[in-house]
XYZ file of C-alpha atoms in Angstrom:
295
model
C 0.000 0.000 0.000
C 2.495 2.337 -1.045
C -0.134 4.769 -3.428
C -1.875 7.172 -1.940
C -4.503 5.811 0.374
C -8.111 8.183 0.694
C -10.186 7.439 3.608
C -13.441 8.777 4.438
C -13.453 9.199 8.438
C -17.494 8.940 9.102
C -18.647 10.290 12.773
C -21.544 11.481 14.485
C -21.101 14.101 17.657
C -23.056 15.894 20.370
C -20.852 18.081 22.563
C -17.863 16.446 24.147
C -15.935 18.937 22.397
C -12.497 18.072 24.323
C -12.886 14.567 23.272
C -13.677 15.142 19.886
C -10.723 17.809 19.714
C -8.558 14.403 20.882
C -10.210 12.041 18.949
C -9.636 14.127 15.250
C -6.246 15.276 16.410
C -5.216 11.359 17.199
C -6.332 10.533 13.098
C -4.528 13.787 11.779
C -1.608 12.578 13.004
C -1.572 9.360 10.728
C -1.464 12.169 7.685
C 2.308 12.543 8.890
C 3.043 8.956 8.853
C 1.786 7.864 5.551
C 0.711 8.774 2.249
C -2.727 9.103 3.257
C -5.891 11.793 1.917
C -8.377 11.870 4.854
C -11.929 13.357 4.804
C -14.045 13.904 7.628
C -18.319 13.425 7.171
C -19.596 14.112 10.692
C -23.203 14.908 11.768
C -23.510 17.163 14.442
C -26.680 16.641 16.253
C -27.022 19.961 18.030
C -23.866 20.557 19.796
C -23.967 23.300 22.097
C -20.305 23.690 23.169
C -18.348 25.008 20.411
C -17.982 21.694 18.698
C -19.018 23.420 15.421
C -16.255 25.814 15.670
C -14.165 23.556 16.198
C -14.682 21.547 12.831
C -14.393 25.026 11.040
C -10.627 25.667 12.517
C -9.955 22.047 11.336
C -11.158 23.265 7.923
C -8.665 26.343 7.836
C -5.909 24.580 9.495
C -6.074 21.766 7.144
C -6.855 22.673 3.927
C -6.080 19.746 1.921
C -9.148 17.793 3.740
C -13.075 18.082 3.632
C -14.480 18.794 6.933
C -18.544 17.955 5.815
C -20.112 19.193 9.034
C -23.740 17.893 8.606
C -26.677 19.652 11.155
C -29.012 16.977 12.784
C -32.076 17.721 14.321
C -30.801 17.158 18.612
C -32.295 13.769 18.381
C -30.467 11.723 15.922
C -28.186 10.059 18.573
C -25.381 7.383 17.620
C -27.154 5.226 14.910
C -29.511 8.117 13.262
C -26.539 10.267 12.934
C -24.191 7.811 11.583
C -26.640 7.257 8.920
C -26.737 10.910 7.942
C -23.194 10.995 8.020
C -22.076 7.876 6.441
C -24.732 8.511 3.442
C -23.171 11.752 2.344
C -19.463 9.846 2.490
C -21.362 7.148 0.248
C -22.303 9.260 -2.646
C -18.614 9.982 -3.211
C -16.852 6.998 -5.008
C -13.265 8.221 -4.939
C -12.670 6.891 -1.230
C -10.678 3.870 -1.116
C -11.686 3.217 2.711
C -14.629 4.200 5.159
C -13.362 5.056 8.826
C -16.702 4.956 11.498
C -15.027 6.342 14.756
C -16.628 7.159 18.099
C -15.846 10.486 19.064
C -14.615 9.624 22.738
C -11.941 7.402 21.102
C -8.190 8.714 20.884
C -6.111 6.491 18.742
C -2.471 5.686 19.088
C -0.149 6.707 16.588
C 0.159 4.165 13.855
C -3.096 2.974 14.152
C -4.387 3.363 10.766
C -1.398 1.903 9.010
C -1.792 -1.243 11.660
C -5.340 -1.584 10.256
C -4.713 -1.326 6.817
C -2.050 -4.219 6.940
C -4.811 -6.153 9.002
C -7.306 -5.067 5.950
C -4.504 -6.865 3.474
C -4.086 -9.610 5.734
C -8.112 -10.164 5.916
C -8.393 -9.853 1.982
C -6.516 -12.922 1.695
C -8.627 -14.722 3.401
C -11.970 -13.217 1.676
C -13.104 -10.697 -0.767
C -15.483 -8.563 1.444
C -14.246 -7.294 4.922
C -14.413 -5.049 7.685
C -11.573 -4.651 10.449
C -12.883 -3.788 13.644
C -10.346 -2.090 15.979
C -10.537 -3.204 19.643
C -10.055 -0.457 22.063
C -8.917 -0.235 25.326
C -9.438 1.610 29.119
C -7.399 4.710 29.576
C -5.880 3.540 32.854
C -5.326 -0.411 32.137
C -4.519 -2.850 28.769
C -8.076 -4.171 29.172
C -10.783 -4.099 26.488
C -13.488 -2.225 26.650
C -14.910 -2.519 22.938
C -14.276 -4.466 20.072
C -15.551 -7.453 18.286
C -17.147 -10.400 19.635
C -18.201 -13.563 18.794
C -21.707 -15.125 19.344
C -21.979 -18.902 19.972
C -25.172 -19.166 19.705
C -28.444 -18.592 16.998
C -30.881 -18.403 19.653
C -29.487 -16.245 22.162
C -28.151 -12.719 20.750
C -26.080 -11.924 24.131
C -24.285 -15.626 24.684
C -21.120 -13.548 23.070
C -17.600 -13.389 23.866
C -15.071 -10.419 23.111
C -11.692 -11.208 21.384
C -9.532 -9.560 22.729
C -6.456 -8.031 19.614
C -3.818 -11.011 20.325
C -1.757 -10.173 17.209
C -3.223 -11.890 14.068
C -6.712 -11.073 12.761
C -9.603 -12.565 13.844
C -12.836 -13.600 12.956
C -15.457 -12.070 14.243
C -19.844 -11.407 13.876
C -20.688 -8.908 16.570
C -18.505 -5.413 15.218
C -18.698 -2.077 17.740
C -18.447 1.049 15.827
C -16.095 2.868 17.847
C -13.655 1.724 15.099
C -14.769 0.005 11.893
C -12.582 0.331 8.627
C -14.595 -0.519 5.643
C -13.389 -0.827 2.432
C -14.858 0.820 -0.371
C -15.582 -2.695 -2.405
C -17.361 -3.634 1.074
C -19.430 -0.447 1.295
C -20.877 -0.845 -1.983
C -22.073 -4.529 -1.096
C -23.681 -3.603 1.935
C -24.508 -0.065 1.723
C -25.596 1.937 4.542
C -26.120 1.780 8.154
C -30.076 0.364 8.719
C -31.636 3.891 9.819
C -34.723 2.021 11.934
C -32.157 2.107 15.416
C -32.468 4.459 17.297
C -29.048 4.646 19.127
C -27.354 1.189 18.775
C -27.461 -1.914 17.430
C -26.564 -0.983 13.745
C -23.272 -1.691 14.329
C -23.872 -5.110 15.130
C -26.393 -5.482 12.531
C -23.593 -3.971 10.044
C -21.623 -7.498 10.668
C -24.109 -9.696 10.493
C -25.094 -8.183 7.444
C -22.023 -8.445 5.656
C -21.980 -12.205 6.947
C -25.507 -12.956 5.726
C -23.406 -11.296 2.357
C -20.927 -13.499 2.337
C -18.263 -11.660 3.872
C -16.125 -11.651 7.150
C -16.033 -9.110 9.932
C -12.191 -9.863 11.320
C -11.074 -8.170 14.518
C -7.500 -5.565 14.261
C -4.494 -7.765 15.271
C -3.432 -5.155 17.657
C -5.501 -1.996 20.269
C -5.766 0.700 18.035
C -6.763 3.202 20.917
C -8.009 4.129 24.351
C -11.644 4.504 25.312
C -13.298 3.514 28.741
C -16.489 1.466 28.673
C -19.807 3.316 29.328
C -20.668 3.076 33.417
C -23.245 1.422 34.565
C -23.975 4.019 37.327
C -26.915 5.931 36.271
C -28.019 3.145 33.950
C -30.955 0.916 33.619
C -28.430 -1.368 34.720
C -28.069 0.296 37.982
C -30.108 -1.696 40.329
C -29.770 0.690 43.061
C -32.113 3.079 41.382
C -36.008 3.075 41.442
C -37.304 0.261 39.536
C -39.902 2.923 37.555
C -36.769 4.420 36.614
C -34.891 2.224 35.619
C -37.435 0.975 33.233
C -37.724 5.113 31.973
C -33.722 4.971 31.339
C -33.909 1.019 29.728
C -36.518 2.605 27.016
C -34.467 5.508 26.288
C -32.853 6.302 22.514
C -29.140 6.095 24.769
C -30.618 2.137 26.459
C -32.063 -0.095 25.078
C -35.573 1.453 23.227
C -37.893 -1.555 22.700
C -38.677 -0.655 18.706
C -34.629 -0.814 17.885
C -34.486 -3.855 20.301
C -37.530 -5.719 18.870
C -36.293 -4.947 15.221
C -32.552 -6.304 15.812
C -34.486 -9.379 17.727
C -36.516 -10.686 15.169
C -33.868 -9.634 12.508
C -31.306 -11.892 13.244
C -32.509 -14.060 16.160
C -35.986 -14.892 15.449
C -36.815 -18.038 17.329
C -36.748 -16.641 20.774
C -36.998 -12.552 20.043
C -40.217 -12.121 22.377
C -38.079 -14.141 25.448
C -34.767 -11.536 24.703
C -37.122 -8.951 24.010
C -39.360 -9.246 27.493
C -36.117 -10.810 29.050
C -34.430 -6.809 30.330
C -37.632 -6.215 31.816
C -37.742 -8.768 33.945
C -33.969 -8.360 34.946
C -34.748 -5.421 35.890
C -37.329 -6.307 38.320
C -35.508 -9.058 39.552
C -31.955 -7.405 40.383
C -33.492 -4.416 41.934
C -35.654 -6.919 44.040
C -32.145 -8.901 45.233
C -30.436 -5.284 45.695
C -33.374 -4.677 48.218
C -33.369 -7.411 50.021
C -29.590 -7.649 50.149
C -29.009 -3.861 51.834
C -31.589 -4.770 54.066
């Protein structure tokens, strides 16, 4: 891969300007390590916090990339955005590669040439790919988001994350925190599935391209630091109220029964009502033992 490489970096933000400010600045970088012509497509879904200034010094600092800032309507979230933003990357066919990052990522330096090698690696192997890059916590070498694979076809969550060991690996279940897609890949499967809310089109990205005929494989090595959402102030808190717990579980940002219901019977159709009715009942259940257990 010695020719000029163009990527498309495809993101969707809402504040968290210091993070984002990290998170471009980490991919810049790789411009100085390789030959390498970088776009940004992000969707900014009513930042507040100067994020949209920010993207406009990018643009006068470096000129010889597109910063396409698209406005979203403040309730887009993760998967609504990425569809916005990853569309308006699609109707450009020069890009060799498609980059989805999470904005609270912050890559390590080399990262994108790792990947690509990985990408080579993978193509050997099969002629439509993604790499997922793993990432891990900011204060250990733990992961805290990658690719994962699911042993079984009834139960969508009896999954295990691999952790980067080295060597590529195949994977179903992709996070988008880091997903290289190549161009030849993109055009096969197309867009992110708009119908999610927040998540799940990430993992329905994989098993799409697998229902395709092509192989998600994970990045041999971490290709950044990111901590793992908390689960304090969660639905999976059990220490809060039960009626609010089942207010934050149906939220865009939990798990919203219409995105969950529509990944269910999607891919795992025997037993979708059981996963589906499943959280609900967990929830219940753990906040009763929390109860009983602190008294």
């Amino acid at each position: 891969m010695n020719k000029s490489i163009s990527v498309a970096v495809v993101m969707t933000v809402f504040n968290r300007k210091e993070q984002t400010e990290k998170c471009i600045s980490s991919i810049l970088k790789e411009m100085d390590h390789m030959s390498l012509s970088t776009d940004f497509y992000v969707t900014d879904d009513g930042s507040n916090d100067g994020t949209r200034e920010l993207f406009k010094h990018y643009q006068e600092m470096y000129t010889n990339s597109k910063f396409v800032v698209l406005e979203g309507s403040g309730s887009l979230f993760w998967n609504k955005g990425m569809h916005l933003a990853y569309g308006e990357a699609l109707k450009q066919t020069s890009y060799d590669f498609y980059l989805w990052v999470n904005n609270d990522v912050e890559f390590f330096t080399g990262f994108l040439s790792e990947i690509l090698r990985d990408y080579s690696r993978a193509r050997e192997k099969q002629k439509y790919v993604i790499i997922c890059g793993g990432v891990r916590y900011r204060d250990r070498n733990e992961l805290s988001y990658g690719g994962a694979i699911n042993h079984s076809e009834i139960n969508p969550y009896n999954r295990t994350l691999l952790t980067p060991n080295g060597h590529i690996q195949e994977c179903d279940c992709v996070n988008g925190n880091c997903l290289l897609i190549p161009s030849e890949t993109a055009t096969l499967i197309g867009n992110i599935d708009e119908r999610y809310e927040h998540g799940f089109g990430d993992f329905d990205y994989g098993y799409r391209l697998i229902r395709a005929g092509g192989q998600p494989f994970v990045a041999s090595e971490f290709v950044g630091k990111c901590d793992r959402n908390s689960v304090i102030g969660s639905w999976k808190d059990a220490s809060l109220p039960i009626n609010e717990r089942f207010v934050l579980k149906n939220k865009p940002t939990g798990q919203p029964p219409y995105s969950h219901k529509i990944f269910l019977k999607k891919w795992f159709p025997k037993l979708w009502l059981y996963y589906w009715l499943k959280p609900y009942i967990g929830i219940v259940s753990s906040s009763l033992t929390y109860r009983i257990r602190k008294s």
